[in-house]
Short mmCIF file of C-alpha atoms in Angstrom, two decimals:
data_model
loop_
_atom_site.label_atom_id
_atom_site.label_comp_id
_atom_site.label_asym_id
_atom_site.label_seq_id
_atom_site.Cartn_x
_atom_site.Cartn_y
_atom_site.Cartn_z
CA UNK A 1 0.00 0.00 0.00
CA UNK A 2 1.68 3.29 -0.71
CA UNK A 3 2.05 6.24 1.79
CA UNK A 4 -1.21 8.30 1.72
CA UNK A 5 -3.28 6.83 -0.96
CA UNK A 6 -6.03 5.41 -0.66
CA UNK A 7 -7.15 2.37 -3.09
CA UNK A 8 -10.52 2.21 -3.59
CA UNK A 9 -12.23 -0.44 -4.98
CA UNK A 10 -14.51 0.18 -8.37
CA UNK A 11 -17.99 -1.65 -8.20
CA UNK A 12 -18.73 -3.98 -10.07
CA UNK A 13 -21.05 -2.22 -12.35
CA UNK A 14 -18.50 0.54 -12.80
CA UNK A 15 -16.48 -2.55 -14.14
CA UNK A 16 -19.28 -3.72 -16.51
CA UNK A 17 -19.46 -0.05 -17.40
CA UNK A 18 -16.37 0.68 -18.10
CA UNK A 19 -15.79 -3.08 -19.60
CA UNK A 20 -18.96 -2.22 -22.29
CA UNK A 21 -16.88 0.82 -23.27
CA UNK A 22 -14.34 -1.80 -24.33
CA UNK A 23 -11.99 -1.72 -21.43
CA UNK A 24 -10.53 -5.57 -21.36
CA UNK A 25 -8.56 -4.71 -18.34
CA UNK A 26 -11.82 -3.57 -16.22
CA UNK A 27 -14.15 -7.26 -18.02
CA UNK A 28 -10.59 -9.23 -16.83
CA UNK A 29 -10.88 -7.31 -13.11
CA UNK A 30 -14.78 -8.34 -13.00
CA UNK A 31 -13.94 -11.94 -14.25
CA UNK A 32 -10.84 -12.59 -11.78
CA UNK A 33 -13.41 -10.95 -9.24
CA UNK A 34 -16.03 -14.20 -9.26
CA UNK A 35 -14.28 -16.60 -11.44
CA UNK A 36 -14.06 -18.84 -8.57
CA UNK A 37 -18.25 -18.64 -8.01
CA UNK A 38 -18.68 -18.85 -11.53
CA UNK A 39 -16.90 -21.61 -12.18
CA UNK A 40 -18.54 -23.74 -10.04
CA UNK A 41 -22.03 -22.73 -11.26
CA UNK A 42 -20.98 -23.87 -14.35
CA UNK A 43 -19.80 -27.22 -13.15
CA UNK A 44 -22.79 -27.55 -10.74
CA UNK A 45 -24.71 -26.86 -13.76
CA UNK A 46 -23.29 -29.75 -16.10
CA UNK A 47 -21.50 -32.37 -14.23
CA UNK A 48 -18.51 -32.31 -16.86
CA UNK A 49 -15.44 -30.65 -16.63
CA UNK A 50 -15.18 -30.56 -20.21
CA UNK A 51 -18.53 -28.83 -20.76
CA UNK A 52 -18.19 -26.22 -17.67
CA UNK A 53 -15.05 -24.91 -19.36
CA UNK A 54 -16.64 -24.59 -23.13
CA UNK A 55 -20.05 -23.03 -21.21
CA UNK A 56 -18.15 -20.99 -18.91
CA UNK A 57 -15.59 -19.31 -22.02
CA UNK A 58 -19.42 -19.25 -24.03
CA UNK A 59 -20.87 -17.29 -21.38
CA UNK A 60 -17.63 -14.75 -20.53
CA UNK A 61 -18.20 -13.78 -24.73
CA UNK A 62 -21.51 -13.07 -24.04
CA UNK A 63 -21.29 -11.08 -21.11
CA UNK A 64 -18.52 -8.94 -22.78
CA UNK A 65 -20.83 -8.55 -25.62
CA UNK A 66 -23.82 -7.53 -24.21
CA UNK A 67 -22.27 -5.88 -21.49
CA UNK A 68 -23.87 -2.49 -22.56
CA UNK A 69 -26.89 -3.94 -22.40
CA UNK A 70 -27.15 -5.09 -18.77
CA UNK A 71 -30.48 -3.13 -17.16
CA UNK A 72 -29.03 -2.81 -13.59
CA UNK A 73 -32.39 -4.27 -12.20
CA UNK A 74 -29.97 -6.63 -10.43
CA UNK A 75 -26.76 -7.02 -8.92
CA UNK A 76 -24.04 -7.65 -11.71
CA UNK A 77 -23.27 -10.69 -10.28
CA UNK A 78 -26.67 -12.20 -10.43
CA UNK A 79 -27.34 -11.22 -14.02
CA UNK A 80 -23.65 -12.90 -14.84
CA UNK A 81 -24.93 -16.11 -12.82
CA UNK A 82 -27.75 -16.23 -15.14
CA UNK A 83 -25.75 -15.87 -18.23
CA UNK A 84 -23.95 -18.89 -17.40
CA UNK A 85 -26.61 -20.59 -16.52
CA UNK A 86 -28.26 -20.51 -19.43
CA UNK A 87 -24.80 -21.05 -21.24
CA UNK A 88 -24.82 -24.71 -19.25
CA UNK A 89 -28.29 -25.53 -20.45
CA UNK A 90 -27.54 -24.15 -24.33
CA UNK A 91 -24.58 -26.47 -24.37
CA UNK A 92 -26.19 -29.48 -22.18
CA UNK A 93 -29.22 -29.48 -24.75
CA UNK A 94 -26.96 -29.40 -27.73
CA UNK A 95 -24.76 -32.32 -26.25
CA UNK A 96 -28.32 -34.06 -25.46
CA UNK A 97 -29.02 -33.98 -29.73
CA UNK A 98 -25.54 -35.24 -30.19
CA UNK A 99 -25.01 -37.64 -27.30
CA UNK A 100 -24.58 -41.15 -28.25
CA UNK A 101 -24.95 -44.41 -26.25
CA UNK A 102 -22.07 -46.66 -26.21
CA UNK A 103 -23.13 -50.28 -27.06
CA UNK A 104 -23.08 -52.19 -23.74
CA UNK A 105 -20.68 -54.64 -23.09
CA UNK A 106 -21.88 -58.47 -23.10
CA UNK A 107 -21.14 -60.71 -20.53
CA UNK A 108 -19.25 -63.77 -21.57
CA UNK A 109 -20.75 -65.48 -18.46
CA UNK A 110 -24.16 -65.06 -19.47
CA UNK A 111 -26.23 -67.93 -20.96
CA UNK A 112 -27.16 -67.41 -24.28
CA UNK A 113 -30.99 -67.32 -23.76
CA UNK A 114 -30.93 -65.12 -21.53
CA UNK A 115 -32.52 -61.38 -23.13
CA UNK A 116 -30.80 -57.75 -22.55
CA UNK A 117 -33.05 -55.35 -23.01
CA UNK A 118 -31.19 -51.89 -22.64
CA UNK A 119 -34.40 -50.08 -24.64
CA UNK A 120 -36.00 -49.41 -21.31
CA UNK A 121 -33.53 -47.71 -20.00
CA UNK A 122 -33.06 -45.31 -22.80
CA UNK A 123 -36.42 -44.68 -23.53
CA UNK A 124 -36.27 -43.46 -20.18
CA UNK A 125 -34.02 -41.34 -20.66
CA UNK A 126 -35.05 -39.97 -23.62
CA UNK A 127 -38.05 -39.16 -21.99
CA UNK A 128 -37.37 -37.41 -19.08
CA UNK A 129 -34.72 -35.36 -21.13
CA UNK A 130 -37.86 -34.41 -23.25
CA UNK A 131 -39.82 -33.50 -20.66
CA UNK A 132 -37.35 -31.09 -19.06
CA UNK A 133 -37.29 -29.68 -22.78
CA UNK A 134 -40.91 -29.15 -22.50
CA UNK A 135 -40.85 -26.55 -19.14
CA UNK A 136 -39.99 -22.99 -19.20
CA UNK A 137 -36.22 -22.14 -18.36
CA UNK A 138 -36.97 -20.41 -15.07
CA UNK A 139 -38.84 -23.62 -13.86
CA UNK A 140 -36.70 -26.21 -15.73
CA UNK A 141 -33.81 -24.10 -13.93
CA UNK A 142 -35.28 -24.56 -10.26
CA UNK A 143 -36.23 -28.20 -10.77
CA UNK A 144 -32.60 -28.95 -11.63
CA UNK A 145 -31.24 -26.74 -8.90
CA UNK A 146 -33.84 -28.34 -6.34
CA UNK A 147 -34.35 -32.13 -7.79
CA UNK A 148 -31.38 -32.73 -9.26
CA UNK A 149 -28.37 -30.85 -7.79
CA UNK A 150 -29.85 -31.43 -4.47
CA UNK A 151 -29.66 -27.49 -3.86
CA UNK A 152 -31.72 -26.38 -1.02
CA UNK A 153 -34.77 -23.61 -1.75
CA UNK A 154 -32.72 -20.83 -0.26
CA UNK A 155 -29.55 -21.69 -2.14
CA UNK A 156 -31.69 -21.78 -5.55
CA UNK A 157 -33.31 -18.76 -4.76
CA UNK A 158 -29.94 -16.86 -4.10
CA UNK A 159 -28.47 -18.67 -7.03
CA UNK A 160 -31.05 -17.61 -9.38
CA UNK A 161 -31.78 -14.05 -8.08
CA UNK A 162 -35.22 -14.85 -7.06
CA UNK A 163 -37.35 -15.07 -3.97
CA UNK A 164 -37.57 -18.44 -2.48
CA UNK A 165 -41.60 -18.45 -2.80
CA UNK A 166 -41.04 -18.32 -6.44
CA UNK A 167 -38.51 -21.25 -6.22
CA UNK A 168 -41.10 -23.11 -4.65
CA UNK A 169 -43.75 -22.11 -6.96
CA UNK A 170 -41.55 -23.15 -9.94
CA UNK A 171 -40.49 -26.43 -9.00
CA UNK A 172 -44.52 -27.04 -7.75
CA UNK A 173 -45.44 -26.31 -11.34
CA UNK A 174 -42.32 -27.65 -12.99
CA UNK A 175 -43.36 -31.08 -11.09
CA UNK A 176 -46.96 -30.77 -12.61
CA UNK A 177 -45.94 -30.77 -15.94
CA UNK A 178 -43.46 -33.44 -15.70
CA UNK A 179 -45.86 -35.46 -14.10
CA UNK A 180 -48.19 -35.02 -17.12
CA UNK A 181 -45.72 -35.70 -19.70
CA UNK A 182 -44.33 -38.40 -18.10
CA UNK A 183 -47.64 -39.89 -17.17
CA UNK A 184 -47.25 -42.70 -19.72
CA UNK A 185 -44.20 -43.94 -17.74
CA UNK A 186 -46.37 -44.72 -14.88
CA UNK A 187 -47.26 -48.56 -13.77
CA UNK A 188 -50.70 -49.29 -15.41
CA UNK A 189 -52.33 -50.82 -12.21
#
């Protein structure tokens, strides 16, 4: 610290600002700032390494795109949690309609009559992916937070920016709808 000065630290939306303007030093500042959160939202998000890096570099072009258009009806670092949020799911839905299933492996040990059926298990798959393609973001976003990432209500909520009523609410619906589009899946008793 030198002798008499005083550092003060710019905001973060004076780094957006001044980052929108084209300033890569002030966008690097406000990166280095919550890389560390945002990285793990990202992995949180997609379970792969691999895919949190690609969603996370997707997401950092964005924000330094549309940096002039952030609305400042939220923190800075809320509205850049959402960005990469939504980078996750873009790049989770696009490895979805490229994914492939290895073949599975056969058992030597096996007795020849007995049947493998692995279709179950992928049209399972196939359909719950489908269904999660059929919600809204903001409740296809709290049922993964809440069902799948085990998050708790209050975490979501802070996570996503929103009041934990509305987390609740979400998920309630989100459930709803997956129930009816998965309704075929049920036992016919």
């Amino acid at each position: 610290m030198s002798r008499g000065m005083v550092q003060q630290k710019v905001s973060d939306h004076g780094l957006l600002s001044a980052a929108s303007r084209g300033d890569g030093t002030a966008f690097r500042e406000l990166f280095e700032r919550h890389k560390a959160y945002l990285w793990s939202i990202a992995l949180r998000t997609t379970g792969d390494r691999d895919d949190a890096e690609d969603a996370l570099q997707d997401a950092l072009l964005s924000i330094f795109r549309t940096a002039g258009n952030f609305r400042c009806d939220s923190s800075v670092l809320v509205w850049m949690h959402r960005v990469v949020v939504n980078s996750c799911f873009d790049r989770l839905r696009r490895r979805r309609t490229h994914a492939t299933n290895p073949l599975p492996e056969f058992d030597n040990d096996l007795p020849d009559d007995t049947p493998i059926d692995f279709t179950e298990h992928v049209d399972l798959r196939l359909s719950i992916g489908r269904a999660l393609d059929v919600l809204p973001p903001g409740q296809r976003a709290a049922i993964i937070a809440v069902d799948i990432q085990g998050l708790s209500i209050d975490e979501t909520a802070a996570r996503l920016g929103i009041a934990p009523g509305t987390v609740k609410s979400r998920c309630a619906r989100g459930r709803l709808k997956l129930a009816g589009v998965l309704g075929h899946l049920r036992d016919p008793d």
